[in-house]
Coordinates of C-alpha atoms in Angstrom, one line a residue:
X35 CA 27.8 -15.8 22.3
X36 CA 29.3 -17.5 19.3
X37 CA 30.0 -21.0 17.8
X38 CA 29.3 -23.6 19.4
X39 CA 26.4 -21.9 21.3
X40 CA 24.9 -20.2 18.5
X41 CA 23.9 -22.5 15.5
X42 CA 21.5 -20.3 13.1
X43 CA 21.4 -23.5 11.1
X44 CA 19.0 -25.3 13.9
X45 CA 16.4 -23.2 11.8
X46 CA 17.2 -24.3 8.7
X47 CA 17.5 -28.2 9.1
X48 CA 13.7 -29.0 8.0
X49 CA 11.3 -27.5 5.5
X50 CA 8.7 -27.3 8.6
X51 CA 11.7 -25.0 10.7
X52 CA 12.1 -23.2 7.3
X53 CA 8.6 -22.5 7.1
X54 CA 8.1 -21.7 10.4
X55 CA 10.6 -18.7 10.2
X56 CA 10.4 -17.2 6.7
X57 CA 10.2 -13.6 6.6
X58 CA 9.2 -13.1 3.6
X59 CA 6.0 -14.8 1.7
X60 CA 4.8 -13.1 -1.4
X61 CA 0.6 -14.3 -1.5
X62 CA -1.4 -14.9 -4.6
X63 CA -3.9 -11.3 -3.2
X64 CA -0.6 -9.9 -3.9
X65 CA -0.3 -10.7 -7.8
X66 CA -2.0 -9.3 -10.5
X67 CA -1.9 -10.6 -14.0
X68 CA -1.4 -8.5 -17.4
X69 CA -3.8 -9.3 -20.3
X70 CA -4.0 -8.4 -23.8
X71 CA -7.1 -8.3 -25.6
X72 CA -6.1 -8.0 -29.5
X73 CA -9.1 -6.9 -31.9
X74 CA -10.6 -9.3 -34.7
X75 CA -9.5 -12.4 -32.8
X76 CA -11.8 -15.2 -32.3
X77 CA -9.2 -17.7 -31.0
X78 CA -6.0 -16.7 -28.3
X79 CA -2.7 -16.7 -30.1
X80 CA 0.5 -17.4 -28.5
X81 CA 3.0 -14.4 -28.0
X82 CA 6.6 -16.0 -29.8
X83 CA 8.8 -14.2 -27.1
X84 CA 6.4 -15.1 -24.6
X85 CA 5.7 -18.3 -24.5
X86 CA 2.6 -19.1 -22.5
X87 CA 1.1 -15.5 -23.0
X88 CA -1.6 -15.0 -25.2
X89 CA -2.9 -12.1 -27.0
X90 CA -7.3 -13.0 -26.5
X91 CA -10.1 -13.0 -27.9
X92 CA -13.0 -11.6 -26.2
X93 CA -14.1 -15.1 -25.1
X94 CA -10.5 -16.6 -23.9
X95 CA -9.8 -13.1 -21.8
X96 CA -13.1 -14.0 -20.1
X97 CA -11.7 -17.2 -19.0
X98 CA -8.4 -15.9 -18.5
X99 CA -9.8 -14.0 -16.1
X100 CA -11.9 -16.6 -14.7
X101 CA -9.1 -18.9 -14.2
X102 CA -7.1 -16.1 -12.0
X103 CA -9.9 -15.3 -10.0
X104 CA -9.9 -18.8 -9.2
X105 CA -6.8 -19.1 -8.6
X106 CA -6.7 -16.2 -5.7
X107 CA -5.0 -13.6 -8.0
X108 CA -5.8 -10.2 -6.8
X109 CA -5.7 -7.8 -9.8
X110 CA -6.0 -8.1 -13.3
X111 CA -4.0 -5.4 -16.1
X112 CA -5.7 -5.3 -19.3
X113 CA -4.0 -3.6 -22.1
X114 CA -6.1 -2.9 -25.8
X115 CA -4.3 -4.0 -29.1
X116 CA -6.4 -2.8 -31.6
X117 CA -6.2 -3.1 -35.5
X118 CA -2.7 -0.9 -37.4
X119 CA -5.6 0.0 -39.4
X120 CA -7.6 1.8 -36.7
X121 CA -4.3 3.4 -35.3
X122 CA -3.5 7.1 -35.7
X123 CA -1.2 10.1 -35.0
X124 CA -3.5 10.7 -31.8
X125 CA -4.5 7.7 -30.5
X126 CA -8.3 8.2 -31.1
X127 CA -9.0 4.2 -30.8
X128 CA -7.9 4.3 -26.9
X129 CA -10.9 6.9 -26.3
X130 CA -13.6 5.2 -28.1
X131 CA -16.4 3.5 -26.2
X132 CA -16.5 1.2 -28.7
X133 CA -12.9 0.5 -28.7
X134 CA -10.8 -2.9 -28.2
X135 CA -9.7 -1.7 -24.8
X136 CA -12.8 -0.6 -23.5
X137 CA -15.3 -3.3 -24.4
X138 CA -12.3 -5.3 -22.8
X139 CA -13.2 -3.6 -19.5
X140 CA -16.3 -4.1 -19.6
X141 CA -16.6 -7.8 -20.4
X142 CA -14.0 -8.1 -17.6
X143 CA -16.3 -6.3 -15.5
X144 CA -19.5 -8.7 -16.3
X145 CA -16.8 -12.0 -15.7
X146 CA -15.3 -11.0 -12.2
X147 CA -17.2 -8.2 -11.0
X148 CA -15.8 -7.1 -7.7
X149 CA -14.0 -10.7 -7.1
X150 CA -10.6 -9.0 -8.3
X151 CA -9.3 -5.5 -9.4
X152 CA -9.8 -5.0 -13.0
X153 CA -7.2 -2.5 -13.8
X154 CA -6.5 -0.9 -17.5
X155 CA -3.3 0.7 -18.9
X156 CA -3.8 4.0 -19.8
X157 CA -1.6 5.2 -22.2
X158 CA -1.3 5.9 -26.0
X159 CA 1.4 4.4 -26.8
X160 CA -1.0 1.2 -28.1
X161 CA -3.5 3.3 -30.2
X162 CA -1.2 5.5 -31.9
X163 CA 0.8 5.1 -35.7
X164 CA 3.8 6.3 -34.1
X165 CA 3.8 4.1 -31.2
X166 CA 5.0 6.9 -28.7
X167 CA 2.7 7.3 -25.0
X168 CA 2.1 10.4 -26.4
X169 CA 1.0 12.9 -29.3
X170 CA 3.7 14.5 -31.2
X171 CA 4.7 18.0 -31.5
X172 CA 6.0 19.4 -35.1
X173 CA 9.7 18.9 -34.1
X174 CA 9.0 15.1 -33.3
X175 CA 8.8 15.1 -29.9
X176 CA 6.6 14.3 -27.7
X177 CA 4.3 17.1 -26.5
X178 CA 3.7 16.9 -22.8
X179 CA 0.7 18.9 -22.2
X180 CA -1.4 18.1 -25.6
X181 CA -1.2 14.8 -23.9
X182 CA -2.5 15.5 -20.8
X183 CA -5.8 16.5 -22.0
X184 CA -6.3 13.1 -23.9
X185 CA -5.0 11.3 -20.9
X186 CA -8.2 13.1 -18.9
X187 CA -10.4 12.1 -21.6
X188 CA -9.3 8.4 -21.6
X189 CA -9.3 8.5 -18.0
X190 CA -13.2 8.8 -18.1
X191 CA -13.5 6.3 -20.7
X192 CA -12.2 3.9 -19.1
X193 CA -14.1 4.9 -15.9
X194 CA -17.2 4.9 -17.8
X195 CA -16.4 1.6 -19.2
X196 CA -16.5 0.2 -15.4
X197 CA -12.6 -0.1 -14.5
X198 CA -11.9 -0.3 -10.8
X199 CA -8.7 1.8 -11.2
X200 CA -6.7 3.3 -14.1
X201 CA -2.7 2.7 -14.3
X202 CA -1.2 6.2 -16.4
X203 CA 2.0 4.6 -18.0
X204 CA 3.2 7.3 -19.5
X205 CA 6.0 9.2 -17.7
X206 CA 4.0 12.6 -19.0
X207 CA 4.8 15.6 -16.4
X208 CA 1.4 15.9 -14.3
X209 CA -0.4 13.2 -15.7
X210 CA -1.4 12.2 -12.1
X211 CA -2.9 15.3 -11.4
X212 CA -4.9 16.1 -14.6
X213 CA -6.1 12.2 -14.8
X214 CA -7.1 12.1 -10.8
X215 CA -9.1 15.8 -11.5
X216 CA -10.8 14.4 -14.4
X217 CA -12.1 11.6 -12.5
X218 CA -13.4 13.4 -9.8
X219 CA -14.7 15.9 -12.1
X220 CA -16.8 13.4 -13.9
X221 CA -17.9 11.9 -10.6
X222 CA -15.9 8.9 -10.9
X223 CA -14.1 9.5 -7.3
X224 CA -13.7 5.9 -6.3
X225 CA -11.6 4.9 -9.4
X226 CA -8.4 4.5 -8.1
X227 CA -4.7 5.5 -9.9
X228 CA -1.8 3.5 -10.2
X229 CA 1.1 5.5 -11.2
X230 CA 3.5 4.2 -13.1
X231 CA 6.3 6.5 -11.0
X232 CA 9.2 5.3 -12.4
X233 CA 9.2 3.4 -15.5
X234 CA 12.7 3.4 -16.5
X235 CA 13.6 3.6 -20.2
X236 CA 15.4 0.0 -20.2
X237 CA 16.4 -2.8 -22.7
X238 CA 13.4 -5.4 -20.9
X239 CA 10.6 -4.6 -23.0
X240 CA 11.1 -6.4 -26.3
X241 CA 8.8 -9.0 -26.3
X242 CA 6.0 -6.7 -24.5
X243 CA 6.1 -4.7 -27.4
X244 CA 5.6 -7.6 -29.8
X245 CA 3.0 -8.2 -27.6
X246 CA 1.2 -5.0 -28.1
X247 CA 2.0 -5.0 -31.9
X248 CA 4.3 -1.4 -31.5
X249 CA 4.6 0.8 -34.3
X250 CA 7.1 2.3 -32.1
X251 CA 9.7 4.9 -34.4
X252 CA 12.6 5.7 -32.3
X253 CA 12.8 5.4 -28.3
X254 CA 11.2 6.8 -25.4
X255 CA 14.1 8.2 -23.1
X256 CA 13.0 11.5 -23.7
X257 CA 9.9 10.8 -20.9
X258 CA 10.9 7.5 -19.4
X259 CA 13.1 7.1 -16.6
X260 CA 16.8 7.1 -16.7
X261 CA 18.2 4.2 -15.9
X262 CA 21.3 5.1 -13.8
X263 CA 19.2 7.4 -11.7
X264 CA 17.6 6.8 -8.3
X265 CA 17.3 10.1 -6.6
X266 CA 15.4 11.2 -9.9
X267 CA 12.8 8.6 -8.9
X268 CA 12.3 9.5 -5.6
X269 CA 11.8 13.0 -7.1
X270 CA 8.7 11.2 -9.5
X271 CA 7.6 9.3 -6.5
X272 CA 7.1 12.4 -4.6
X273 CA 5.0 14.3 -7.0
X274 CA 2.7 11.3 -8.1
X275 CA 1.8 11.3 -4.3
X276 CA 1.2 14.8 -4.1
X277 CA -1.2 14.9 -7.2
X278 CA -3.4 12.0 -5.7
X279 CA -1.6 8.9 -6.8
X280 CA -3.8 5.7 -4.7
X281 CA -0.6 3.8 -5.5
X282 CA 2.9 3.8 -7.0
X283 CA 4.9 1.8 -9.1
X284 CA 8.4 0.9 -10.3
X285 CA 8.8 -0.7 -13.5
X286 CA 11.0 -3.6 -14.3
X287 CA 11.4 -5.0 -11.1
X288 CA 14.2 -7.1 -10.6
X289 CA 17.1 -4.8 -12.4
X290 CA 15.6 -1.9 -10.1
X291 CA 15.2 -3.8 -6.4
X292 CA 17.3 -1.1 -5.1
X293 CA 14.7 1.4 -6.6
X294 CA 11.7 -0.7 -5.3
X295 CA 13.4 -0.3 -1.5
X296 CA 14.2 3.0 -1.6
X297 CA 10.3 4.3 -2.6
X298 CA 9.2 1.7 -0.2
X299 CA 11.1 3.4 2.6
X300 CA 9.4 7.0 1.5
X301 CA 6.0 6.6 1.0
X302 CA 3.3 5.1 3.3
X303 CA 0.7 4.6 0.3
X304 CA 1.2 0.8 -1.3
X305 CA 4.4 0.1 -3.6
X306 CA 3.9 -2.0 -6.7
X307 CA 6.6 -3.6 -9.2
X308 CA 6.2 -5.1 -12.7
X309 CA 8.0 -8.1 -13.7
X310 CA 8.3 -7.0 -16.9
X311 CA 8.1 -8.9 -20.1
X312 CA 12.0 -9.6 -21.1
X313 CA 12.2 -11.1 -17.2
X314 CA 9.8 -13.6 -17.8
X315 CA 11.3 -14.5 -21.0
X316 CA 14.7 -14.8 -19.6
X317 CA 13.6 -17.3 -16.9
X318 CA 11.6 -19.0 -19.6
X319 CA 14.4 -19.4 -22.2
X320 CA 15.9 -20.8 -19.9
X321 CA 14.2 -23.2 -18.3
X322 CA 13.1 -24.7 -21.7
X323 CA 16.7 -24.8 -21.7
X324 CA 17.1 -27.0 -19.2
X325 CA 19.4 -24.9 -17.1
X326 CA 17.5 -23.9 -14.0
X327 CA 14.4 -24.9 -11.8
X328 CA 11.5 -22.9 -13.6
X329 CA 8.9 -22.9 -10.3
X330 CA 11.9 -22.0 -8.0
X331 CA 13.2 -19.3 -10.0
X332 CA 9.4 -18.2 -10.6
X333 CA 8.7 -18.0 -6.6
X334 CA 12.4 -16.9 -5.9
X335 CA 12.0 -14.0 -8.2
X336 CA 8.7 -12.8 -6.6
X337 CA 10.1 -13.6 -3.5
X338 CA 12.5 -11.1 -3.9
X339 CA 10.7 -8.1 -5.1
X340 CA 8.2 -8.4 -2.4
X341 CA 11.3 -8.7 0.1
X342 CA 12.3 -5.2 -1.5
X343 CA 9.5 -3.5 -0.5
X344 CA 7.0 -4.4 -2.9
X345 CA 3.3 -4.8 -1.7
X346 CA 1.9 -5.7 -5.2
X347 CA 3.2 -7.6 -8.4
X348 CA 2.0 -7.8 -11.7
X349 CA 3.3 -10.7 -13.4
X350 CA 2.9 -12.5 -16.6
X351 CA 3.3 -16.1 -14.1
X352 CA 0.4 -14.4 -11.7
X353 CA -2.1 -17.3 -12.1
X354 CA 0.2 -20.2 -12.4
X355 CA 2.5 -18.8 -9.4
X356 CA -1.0 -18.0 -7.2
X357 CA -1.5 -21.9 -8.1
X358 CA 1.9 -22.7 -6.8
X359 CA 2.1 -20.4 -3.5
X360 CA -1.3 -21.8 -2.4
X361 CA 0.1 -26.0 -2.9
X362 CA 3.1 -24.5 -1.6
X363 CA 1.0 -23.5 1.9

């Protein structure tokens, strides 16, 4: 059959047709919103390069939270920015019980409870002077296996501390592994891992890293993904499932859609993207300038990655879009 029989916009011609027939509709269970808790702060402060986000204070990531929860968001990311003073070659701050991103968890724990998925970033790359994911070998590099062990260690921590699961960002060989055997070894077998499988070593993480206040010297394409390579990821992919990974991730997500299909075509545990920081500053540059539809380019671009293959999103726009998909329904 062909034209005039077949008319494929009859399903187009109303938004209650369009409706009807969409394929693809990201949900706000589906989102999950990044946090920073900064250290010393008794009143949020407004990240310049992403406007909207806040670095919090103990008391405005509480309602942070509380305002995603209510909103139907169905994770919540919280990364730990802690004094420069309190930084050091090691990372020592990210293990403390008493440190920024600990107490985070646990006040996020006493807000939501088991309402949402608290979820905390496990890395170094926060905690230490250098601002590297890892500690640093005599040549200047970054020594894989000495940062294993204090990946394990922080692992617990955070367990201790309450977290529902534990996202290892750090492209270290193994990490999965050595992070899922510590859990278990400390009787923390229901905390759940979200690997960062491939985190590509890209140009979209500017205004993240003002975000997170890097001391960062140098880059990190020594451990982080390369970003021409896709095979190379399925490789990563495959060995974070191996070692016990509950769930894996590609990060950014809308330069690496292509990426985000390929895993979701491999794997049969859930696939996660982050909309990284310089994607939502993009859109909201501009917007501000007046040059595109901010909600439409907001739901468009989540659209998209969930049409890739993604199950799960973290997003800096998680509780406004959750707000928007539900009016939208």
């Amino acid at each position: 059959m062909s034209f005039p029989d077949v008319r494929p916009r009859r399903l187009r011609r109303s938004p209650a047709l369009r409706r009807l027939v969409e394929e693809t509709r990201p949900a706000p269970a589906e989102l999950v919103l990044p946090l920073f808790l900064r250290e010393g702060l008794t009143e949020p402060r407004e990240i310049s390069s992403l406007p909207g986000v806040m670095q919090h204070s103990r008391d405005s990531l509480r309602k942070a939270a509380h305002e995603a929860v209510s909103a139907g968001v169905g994770g919540l990311m919280l990364f730990g920015v802690p004094d420069n003073a309190n930084k050091d070659e090691t990372g020592s701050c990210g293990l403390d019980p008493d440190g920024i991103l600990n107490v985070g968890i646990r006040d996020l724990i006493s807000e939501v409870g088991d309402s949402t998925v608290v979820m905390s970033d496990l890395c170094l790359d926060e905690f230490t002077s250098h601002g590297h994911c890892g500690v640093l070998a005599e040549d200047g590099s970054v020594d894989n296996d000495a940062t294993l062990a204090i990946y394990a260690d922080m692992a617990v921590a955070q367990a201790a501390a309450g977290v529902h699961m534990v996202g290892p960002s750090g492209m270290m060989d193994g990490q999965i592994g050595v992070v899922r055997r510590a859990l278990d070894k400390a009787g923390y077998q229901d905390v759940s891992v979200l690997a960062y499988s491939a985190k590509y070593a890209g140009a979209f993480y500017g205004p993240f890293r003002e975000a997170v206040e890097s001391t960062l010297q140098g880059d990190r394409r020594q451990y982080q993904q390369d970003p021409p390579n896709l095979r190379e990821a399925l490789r990563e992919v495959d060995l974070d499932v191996a070692e016990g990974a509950d769930i894996v991730m590609v990060k950014p997500a809308l330069p690496y859609l292509d990426v985000i299909a390929a895993i979701h075509e491999r794997v049969t545990v859930p696939v996660a993207a982050y909309q990284v920081s310089g994607e939502y500053a993009m859109v909201e540059a501009a917007a501000r300038n007046g040059w595109i539809d901010r909600e439409r380019v907001i739901l468009e671009t989540l659209t998209s990655i969930k049409r890739a293959g993604a199950q799960i999103t973290l997003t800096y726009w998680a509780t406004e879009a959750a707000q928007l998909l539900r009016n939208r329904y």
